[in-house]
XYZ file of C-alpha atoms in Angstrom:
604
model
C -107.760 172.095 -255.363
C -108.791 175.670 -253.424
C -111.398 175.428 -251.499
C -113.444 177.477 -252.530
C -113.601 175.125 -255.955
C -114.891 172.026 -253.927
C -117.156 173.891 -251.521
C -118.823 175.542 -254.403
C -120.552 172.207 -254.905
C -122.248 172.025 -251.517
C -123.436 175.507 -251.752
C -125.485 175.145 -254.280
C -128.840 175.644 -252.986
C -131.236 172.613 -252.791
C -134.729 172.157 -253.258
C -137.375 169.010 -252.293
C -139.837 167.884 -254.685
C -142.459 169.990 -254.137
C -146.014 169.248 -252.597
C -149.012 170.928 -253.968
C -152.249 170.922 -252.540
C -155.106 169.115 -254.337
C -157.780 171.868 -253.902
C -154.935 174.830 -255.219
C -152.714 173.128 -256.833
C -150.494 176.511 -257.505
C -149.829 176.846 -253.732
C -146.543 174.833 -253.037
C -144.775 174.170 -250.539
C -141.190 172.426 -250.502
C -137.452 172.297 -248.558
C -134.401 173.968 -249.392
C -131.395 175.243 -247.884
C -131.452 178.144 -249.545
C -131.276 180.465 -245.982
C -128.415 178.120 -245.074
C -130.441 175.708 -243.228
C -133.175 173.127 -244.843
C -136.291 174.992 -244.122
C -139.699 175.082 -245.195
C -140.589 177.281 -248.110
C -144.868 178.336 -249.530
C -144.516 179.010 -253.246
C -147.587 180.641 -254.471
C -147.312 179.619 -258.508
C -149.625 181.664 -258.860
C -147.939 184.688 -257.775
C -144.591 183.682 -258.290
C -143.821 184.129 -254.825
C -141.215 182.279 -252.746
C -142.113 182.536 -248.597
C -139.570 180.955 -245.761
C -142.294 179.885 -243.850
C -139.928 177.706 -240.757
C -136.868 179.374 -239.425
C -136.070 176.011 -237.049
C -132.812 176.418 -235.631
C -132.236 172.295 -236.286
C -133.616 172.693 -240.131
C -136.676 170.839 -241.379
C -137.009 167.998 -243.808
C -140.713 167.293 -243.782
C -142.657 169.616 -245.181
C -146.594 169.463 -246.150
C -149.671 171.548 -247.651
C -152.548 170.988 -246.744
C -155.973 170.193 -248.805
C -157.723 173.571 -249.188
C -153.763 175.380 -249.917
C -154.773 177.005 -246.703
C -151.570 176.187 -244.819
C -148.338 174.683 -244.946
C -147.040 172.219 -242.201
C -143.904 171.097 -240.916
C -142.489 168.719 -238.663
C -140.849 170.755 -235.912
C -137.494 168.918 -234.051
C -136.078 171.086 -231.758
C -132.676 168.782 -230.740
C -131.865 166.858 -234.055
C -133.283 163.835 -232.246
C -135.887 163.406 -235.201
C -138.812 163.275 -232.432
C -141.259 166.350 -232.070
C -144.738 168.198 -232.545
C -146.345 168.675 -236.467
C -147.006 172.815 -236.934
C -149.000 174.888 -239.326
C -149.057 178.295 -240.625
C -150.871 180.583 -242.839
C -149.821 179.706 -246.016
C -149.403 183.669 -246.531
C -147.647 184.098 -242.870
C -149.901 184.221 -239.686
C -150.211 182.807 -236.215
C -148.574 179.466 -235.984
C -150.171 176.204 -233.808
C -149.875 172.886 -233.205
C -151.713 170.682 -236.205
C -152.713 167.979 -233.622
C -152.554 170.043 -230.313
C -153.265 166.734 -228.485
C -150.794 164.577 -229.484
C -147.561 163.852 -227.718
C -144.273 164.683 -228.728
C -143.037 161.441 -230.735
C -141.273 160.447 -234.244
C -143.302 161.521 -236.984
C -144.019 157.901 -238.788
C -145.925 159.559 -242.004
C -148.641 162.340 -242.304
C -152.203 162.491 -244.363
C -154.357 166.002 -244.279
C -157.595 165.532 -246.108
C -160.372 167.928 -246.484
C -161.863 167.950 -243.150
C -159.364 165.308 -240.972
C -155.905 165.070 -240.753
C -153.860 161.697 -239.874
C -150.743 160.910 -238.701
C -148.641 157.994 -236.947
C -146.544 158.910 -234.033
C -144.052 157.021 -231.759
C -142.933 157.505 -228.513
C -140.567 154.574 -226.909
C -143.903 152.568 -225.642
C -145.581 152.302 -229.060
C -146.677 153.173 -232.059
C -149.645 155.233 -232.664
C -152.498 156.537 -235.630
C -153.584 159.631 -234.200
C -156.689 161.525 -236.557
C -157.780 164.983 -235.954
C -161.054 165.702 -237.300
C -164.771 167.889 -236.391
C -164.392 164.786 -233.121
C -161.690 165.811 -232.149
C -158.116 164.320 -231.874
C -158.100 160.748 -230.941
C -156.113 157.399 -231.419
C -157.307 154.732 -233.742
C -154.863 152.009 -233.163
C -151.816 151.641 -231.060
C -148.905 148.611 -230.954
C -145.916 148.074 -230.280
C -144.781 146.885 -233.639
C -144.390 149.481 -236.689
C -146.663 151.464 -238.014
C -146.517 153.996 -240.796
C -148.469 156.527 -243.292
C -147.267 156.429 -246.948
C -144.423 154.866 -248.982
C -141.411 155.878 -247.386
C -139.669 152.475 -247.447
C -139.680 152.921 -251.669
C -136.781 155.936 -250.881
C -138.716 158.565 -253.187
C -140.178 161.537 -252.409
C -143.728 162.907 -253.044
C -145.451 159.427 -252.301
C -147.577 160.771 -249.456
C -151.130 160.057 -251.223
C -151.633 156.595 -249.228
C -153.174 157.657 -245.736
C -156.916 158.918 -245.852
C -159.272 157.846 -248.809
C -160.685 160.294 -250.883
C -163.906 160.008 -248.838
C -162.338 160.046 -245.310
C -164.208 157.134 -244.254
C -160.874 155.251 -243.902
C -157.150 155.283 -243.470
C -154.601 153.267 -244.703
C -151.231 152.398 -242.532
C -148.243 149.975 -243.077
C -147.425 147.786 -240.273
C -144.817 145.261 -239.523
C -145.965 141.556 -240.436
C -146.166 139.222 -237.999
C -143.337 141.374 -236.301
C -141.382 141.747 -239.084
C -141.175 145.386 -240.632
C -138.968 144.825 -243.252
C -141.971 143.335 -245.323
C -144.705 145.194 -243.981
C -148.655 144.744 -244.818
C -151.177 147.206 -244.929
C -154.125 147.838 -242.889
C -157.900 149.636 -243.478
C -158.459 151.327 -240.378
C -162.065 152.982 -240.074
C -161.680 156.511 -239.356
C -165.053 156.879 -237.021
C -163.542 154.019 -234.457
C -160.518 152.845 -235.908
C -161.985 149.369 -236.690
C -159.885 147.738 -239.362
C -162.059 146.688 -242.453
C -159.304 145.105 -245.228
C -155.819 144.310 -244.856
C -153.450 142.815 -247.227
C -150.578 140.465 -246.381
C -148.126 139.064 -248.886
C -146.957 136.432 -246.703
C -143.618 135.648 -244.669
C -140.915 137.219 -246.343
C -142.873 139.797 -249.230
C -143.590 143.004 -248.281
C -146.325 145.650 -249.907
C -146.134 149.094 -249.507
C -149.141 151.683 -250.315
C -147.988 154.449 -252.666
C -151.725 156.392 -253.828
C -156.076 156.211 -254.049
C -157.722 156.512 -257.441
C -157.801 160.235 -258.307
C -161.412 159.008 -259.503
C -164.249 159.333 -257.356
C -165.815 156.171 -258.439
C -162.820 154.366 -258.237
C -161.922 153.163 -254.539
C -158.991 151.379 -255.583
C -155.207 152.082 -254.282
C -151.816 151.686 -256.206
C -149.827 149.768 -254.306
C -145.871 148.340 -254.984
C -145.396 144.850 -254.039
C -142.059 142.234 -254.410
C -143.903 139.104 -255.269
C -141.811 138.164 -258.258
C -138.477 139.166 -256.288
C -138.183 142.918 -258.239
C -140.393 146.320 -257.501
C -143.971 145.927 -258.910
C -146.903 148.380 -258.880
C -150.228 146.542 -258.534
C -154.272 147.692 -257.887
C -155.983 146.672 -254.615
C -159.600 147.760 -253.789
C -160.070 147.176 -249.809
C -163.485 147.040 -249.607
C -163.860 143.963 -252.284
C -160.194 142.785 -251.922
C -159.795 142.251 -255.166
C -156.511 143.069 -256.503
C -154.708 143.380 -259.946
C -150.589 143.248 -259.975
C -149.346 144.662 -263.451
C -147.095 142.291 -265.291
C -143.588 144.971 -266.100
C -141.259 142.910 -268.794
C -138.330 144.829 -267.218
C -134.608 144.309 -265.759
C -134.769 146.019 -262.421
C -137.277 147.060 -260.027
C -140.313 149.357 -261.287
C -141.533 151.628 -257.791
C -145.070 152.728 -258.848
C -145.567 156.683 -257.602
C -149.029 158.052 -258.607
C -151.862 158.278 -260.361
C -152.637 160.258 -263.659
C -155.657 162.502 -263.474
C -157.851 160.427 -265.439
C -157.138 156.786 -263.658
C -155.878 155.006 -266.436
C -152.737 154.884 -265.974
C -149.927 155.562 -263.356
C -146.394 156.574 -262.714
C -143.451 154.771 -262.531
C -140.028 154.767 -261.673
C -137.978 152.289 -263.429
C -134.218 151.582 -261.861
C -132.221 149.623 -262.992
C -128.303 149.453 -261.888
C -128.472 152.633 -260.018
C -129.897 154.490 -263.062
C -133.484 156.005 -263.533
C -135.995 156.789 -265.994
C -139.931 157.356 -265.609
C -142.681 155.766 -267.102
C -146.314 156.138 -268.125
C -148.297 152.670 -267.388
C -151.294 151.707 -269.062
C -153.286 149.870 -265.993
C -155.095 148.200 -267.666
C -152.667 146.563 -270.523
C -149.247 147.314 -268.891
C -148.608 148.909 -271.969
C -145.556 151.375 -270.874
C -144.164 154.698 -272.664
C -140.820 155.888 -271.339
C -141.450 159.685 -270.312
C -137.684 160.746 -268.879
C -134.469 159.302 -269.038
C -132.714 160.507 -265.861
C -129.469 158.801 -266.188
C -129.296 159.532 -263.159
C -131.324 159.591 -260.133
C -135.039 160.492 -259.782
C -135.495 161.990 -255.962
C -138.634 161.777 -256.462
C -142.022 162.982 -259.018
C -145.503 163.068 -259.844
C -148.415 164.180 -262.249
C -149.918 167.838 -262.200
C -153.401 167.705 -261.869
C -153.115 169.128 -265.617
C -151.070 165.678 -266.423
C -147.736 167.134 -266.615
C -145.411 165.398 -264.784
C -142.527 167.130 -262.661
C -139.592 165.427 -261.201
C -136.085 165.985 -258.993
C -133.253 164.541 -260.794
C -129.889 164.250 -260.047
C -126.559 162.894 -262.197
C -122.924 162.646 -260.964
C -122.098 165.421 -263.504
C -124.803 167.890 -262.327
C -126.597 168.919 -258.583
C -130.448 168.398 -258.231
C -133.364 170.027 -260.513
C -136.833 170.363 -260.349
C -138.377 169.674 -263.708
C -140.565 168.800 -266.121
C -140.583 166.008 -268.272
C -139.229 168.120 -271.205
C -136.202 169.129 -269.081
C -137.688 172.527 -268.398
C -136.864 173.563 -264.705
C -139.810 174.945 -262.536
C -138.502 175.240 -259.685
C -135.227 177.214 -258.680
C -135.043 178.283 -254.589
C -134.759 181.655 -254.000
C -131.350 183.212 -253.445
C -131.202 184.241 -249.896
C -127.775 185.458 -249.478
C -126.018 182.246 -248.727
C -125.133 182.566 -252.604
C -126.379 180.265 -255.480
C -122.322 179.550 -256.621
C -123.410 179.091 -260.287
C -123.376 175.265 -261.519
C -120.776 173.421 -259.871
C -120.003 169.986 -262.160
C -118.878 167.118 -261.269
C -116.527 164.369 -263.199
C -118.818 161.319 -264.853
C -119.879 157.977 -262.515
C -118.666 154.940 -264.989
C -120.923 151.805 -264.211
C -119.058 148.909 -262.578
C -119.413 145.371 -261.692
C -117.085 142.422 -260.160
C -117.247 139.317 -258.454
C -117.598 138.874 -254.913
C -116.533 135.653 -252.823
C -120.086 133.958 -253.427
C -119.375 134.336 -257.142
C -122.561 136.468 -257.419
C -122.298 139.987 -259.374
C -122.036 142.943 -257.198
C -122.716 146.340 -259.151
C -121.466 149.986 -258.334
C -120.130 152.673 -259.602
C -116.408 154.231 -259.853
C -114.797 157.641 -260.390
C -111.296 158.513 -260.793
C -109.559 162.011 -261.291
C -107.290 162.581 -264.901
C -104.882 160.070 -265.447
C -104.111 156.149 -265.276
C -103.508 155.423 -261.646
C -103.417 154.259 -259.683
C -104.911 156.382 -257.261
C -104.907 156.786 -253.688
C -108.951 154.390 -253.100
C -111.897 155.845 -250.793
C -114.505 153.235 -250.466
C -117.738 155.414 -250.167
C -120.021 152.929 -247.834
C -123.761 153.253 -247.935
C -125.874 153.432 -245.104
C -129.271 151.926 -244.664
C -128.637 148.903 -244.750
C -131.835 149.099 -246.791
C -130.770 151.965 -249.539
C -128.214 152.546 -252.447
C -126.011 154.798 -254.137
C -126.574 155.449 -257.737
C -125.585 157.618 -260.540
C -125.973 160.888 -258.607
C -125.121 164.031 -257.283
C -122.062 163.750 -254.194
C -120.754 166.851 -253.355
C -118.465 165.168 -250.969
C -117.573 162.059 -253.512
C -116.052 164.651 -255.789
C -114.262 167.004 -253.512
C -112.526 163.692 -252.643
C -112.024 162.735 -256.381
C -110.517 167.032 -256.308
C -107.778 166.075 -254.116
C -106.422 162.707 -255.750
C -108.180 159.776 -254.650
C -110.217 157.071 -256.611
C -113.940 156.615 -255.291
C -115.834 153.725 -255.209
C -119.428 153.117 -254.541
C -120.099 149.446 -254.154
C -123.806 148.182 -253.280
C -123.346 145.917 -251.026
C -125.225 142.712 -250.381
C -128.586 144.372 -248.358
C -128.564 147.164 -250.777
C -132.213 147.778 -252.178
C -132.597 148.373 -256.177
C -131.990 144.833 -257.279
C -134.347 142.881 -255.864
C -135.990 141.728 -252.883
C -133.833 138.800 -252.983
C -130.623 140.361 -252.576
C -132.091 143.057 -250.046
C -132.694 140.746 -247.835
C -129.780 138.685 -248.198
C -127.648 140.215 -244.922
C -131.159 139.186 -242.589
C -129.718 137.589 -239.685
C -126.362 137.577 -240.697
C -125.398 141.197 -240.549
C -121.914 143.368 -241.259
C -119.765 140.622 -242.840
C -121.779 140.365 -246.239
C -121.172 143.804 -246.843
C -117.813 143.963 -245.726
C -117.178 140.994 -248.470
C -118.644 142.696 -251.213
C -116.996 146.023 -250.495
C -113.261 144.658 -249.890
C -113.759 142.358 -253.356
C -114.421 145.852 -255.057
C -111.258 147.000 -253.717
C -109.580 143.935 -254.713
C -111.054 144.295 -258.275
C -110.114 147.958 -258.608
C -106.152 147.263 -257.482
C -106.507 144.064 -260.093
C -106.947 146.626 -262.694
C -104.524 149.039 -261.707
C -107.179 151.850 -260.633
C -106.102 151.742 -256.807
C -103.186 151.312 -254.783
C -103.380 148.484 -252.599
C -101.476 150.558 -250.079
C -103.703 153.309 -250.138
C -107.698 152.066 -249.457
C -109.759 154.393 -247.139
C -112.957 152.971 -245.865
C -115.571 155.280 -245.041
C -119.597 155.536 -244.646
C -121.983 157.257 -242.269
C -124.886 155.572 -240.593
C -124.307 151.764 -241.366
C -121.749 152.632 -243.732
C -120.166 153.824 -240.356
C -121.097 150.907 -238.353
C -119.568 148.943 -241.065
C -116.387 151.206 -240.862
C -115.496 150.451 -237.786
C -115.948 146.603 -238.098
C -114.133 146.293 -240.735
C -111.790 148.202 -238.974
C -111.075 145.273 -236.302
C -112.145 142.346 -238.912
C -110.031 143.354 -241.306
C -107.404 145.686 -239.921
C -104.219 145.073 -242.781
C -106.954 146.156 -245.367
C -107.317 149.917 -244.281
C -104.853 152.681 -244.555
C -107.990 155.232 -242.790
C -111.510 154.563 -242.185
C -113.840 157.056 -241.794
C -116.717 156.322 -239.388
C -119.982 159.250 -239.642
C -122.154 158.693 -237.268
C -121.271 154.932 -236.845
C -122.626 152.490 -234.652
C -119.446 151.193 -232.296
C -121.507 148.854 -229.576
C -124.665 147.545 -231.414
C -126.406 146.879 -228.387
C -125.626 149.906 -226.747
C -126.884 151.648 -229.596
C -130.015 149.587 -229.698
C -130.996 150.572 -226.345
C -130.865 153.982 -226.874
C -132.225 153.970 -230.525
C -135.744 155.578 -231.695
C -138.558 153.331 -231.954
C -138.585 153.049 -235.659
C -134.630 151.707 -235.354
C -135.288 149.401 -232.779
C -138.259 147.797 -235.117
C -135.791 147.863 -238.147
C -132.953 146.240 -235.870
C -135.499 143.154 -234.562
C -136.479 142.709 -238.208
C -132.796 142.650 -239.663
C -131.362 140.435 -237.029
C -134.568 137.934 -235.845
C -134.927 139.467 -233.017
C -134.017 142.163 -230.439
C -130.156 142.170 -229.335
C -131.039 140.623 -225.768
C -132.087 137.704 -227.603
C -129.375 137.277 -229.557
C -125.878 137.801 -227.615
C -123.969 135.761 -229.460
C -124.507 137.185 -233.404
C -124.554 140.733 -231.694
C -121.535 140.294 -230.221
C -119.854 138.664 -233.465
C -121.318 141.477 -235.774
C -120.440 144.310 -233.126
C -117.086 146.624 -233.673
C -116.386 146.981 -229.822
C -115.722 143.244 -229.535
C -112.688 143.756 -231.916
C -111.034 146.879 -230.810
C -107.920 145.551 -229.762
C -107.167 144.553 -233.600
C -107.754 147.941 -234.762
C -104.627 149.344 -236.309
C -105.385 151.837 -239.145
C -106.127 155.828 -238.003
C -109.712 155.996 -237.518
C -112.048 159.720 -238.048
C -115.254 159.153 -236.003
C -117.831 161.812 -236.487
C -120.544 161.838 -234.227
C -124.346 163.848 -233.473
C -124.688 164.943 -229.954
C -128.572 164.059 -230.540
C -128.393 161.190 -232.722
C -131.264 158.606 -232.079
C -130.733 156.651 -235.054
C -126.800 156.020 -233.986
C -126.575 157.288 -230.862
C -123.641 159.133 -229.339
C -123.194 157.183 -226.300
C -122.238 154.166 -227.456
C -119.803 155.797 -229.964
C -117.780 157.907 -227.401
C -117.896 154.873 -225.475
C -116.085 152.802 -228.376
C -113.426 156.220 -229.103
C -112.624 156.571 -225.314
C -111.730 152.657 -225.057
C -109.652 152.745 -228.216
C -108.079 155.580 -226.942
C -107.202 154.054 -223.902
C -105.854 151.121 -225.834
C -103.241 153.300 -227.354
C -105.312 153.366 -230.814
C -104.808 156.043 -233.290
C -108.642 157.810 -233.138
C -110.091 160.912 -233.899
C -113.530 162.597 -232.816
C -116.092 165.514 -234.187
C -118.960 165.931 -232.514
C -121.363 168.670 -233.764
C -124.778 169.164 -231.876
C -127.307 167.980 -233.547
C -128.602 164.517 -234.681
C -127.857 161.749 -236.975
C -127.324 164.515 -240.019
C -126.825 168.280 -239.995
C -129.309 170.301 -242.443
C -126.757 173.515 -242.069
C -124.731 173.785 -245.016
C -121.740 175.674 -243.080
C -121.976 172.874 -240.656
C -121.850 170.185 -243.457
C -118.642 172.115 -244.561
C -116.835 171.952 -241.569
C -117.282 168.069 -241.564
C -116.053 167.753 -244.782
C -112.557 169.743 -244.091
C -112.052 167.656 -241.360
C -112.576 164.666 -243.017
C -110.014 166.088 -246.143
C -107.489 167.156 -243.293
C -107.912 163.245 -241.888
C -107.142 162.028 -245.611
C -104.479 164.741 -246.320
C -102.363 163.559 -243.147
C -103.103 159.805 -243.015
C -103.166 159.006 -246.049
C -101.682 161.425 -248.719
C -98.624 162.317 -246.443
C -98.167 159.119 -244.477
């Protein structure tokens, strides 16, 4: 295929799910690489009015309005290292400055602007920290080394930022590891005035809650919250001051990730997923009674309800790139063209549903897609990172320029993958790497069973821990691979530990029992550097000269020493963290990585 077909599909310009403020709810503000770069955009509705507010040479992915409409804010990173200072404009254009001109530099662990105070969690590589800015001043209320967060960013969808500061401001609510353990976090009341907690909530060892929204109601102090006490996704009512709480009985298959409020408190928002597909919901509180709204088949990005009760959402399918809509499939948002060129409506070829065995005998589910014809085909194994995450039914530029030039892809989720329970999420804790590895080399073995993919012919490949897992299974398994492909992979897990962000180091201890000093011996079974000298197959290792979620030096360090061993490795580095935001930059990956394929394994 030309290139200019396949690129097409990453050029498409992107936008978030947008945030609106709560006092003006047509002022806007979203991300979209519309310039080129993710940056922040102000879209007066009102107006019809599109406004690059951030021109941040690294991109921007967090994005905020505040209260009043006033404003927008961004988290500004200047390396790619994810760490950096919160910054607000005019929402119209004006003099920029620092939203909590006090605070260190640190990794931006969630973000609440109320009325008249703003709050925020920070780390730094000492601790964790809720810093609140209000008519006082800028002070912390709470520091410790464990996590700490604002919102419900562990539920993967975006737009659930209505969790920090109650309506009143008299308190703010924060989600912090349990008993160590932030995995399955609990939530803490923290008074505003002195930071003296007031409620918390604890589901016990093993069951995390997350916080997702307040009562839109002013009488109502109660907060939707998402808990995994019956194994799958739940949304359930908690009010902190008399701790009562209400969980809401969902006679669903797969997990149900509550989102927000409607206007009126009666009933909320939900995401339903079930085998990597989506659809939203309208839940009665009070009976459970639920309406299906949208049927994504897809993915939902993320939603929520209009202050008028319309509900929006960012959806994505295999066949088609992202849209913001509304829940009549009506888009509302389109970025504005800036020159890097809109490229029409790429498509891509249909995701078929897929499940198989694995060596437990326990179902694994994923999802396949082939290019014209019987096979079989040339088989890239498209990893997932996370651990904690999935792949569904969505939009991957990069899946289907791969499926362009000949190859089978398959997206297997893995053992650890989130989206089917809490229960098999948390089946890889404390024994990292080789679940995963199972489950994604019995796909392969089920896809050459039924004459899909040539056994001859299997590419691994994932970034992030669908790197790290590349270049395991590269030494654990080495007559499996023909190529592995290794983004931003983690090659010495302790190494990489050490120099990790805070929030990685917390997620590490949590997935393994412990920190890597305390446990040599699984670290140095589950880590890829111990098996080098079995590596046979060509290896692509692309790595992010400020990556604090893998960091470079311990990759290098594991290319040099295969290298020296005679090994067959290749390295990109590009220079800025753990993913680039620049769509040119993205590109240039990507024909690397179809050069690696093309020469390895097409013409080998």
């Amino acid at each position: 295929m030309s290139g200019a077909a396949w690129e097409a599909r990453f050029r498409v310009p992107l936008a978030s799910f947008p945030h609106w403020s709560a006092a003006a709810p047509e002022r806007l503000v979203y991300v979209s690489d519309a310039s080129g770069v993710l940056q922040a955009y102000a879209w007066d509705r009102a107006e019809g009015t599109h406004r690059r507010a951030s021109a941040e040479p690294v991109g921007v992915v967090l994005a905020e309005v505040t209260h009043d409409g006033s404003e927008i804010v961004w988290f500004s990173d200047d390396t790619g290292d994810e760490s950096g200072r919160w910054i607000a404009e005019p929402f119209h254009g004006g003099e920029r400055r620092a939203l909590l001109p006090d605070a260190p530099v640190g990794w931006p662990e969630g973000l609440s602007l109320g009325r008249t105070a703003v709050a925020a969690v920070l780390a730094d590589r000492d601790a964790f920290s809720v810093v609140v800015r209000d008519g006082a001043g800028t002070r912390v209320l709470r520091t410790d080394a464990d996590m700490m967060a604002i919102g419900a960013g562990d539920l993967g969808f975006e737009g659930t930022t209505l969790s920090g500061l109650s309506p009143d401001e008299e308190v703010v609510c924060v989600a912090a590891a349990q008993d160590g353990d932030m995995l399955h976090p609990m939530l803490r009341v923290l008074r505003v005035a002195d930071g003296r907690e007031v409620a918390s909530l604890a589901d016990g060892p093993g069951l995390g809650v997350s916080a997702v929204a307040w009562s839109p109601v002013a009488s109502d102090a109660r907060l939707l919250i998402a808990h995994e006490r019956d194994d799958l996704k739940r949304p359930a009512l908690w009010e902190p001051r008399s701790g009562a709480r209400t969980d809401i009985p969902l006679d669903l298959p797969g997990e149900a990730y509550p989102l927000c409020w409607f206007p009126d408190g009666r009933s909320i928002l939900v995401a339903h997923r079930h085998r990597g597909r989506d659809a939203l919901l309208r839940v009665d509180v009070a009976t459970g009674g639920a309406v299906e709204m949208v049927d994504a088949r897809g993915e939902i990005a993320g939603a929520g309800v209009r202050p008028d009760g319309s509900v929006w959402l960012r959806h994505l399918r295999s066949t088609h790139a992202s849209r913001v809509a509304d829940a009549e499939g009506a888009e509302v948002l389109v970025p504005p063209d800036e020159g890097h060129g809109r490229a029409g409506e790429p498509t891509g070829r249909p995701y078929r549903s897929w499940t198989f065995e694995n060596p437990a005998g326990e179902t694994v589910h994923g999802f396949v897609v082939t290019p014209d014809g019987p096979g079989p085909f040339p088989l890239y194994l498209k990893v997932h990172g996370g651990p904690s995450w999935l792949y569904g039914d969505t939009f991957h530029p990069d899946a289907q320029a791969i499926v362009d030039h000949g190859f089978a892809v398959a997206i297997v989720n893995y053992r650890g993958s989130t989206g089917y329970g809490r229960s098999w999420r948390d089946r890889i804790i404390g024994d990292v790497g080789f679940p995963e590895l199972e489950d994604v080399c019995a796909g392969a073995d089920d896809l050459i069973a039924r004459g899909l993919a040539d056994p001859d012919r299997v590419v691994l490949a994932g970034w992030s821990w669908g790197g790290y897992l590349g270049l395991l299974g590269a030494g654990t398994r080495p007559d499996r691979w023909k190529a592995v492909v290794a983004g931003v992979p983690v090659g010495d897990y302790v190494a990489s530990y050490d120099d990790s962000a805070p929030a990685l180091q917390a997620y590490d201890r949590a997935l393994l029992g412990g920190s890597v000093h305390e446990l040599p011996d699984l670290v140095a079974e589950r880590s890829p550097i111990t098996y080098l000298d079995r590596v046979t197959a060509p290896i692509l290792a692309l790595v992010g000269e400020n990556d604090s979620r893998c960091p470079p030096r311990q990759a290098l360090d594991y290319v040099e020493r295969l290298r020296a061993r005679g090994g067959d490795v290749e390295l990109y580095t590009y220079a800025t963290g753990h993913s680039s935001f620049d769509v040119e930059e993205e590109l240039r990956q990507w024909r690397v990585v179809l050069d690696f394929l093309r020469r390895k394994v097409l013409e080998a």
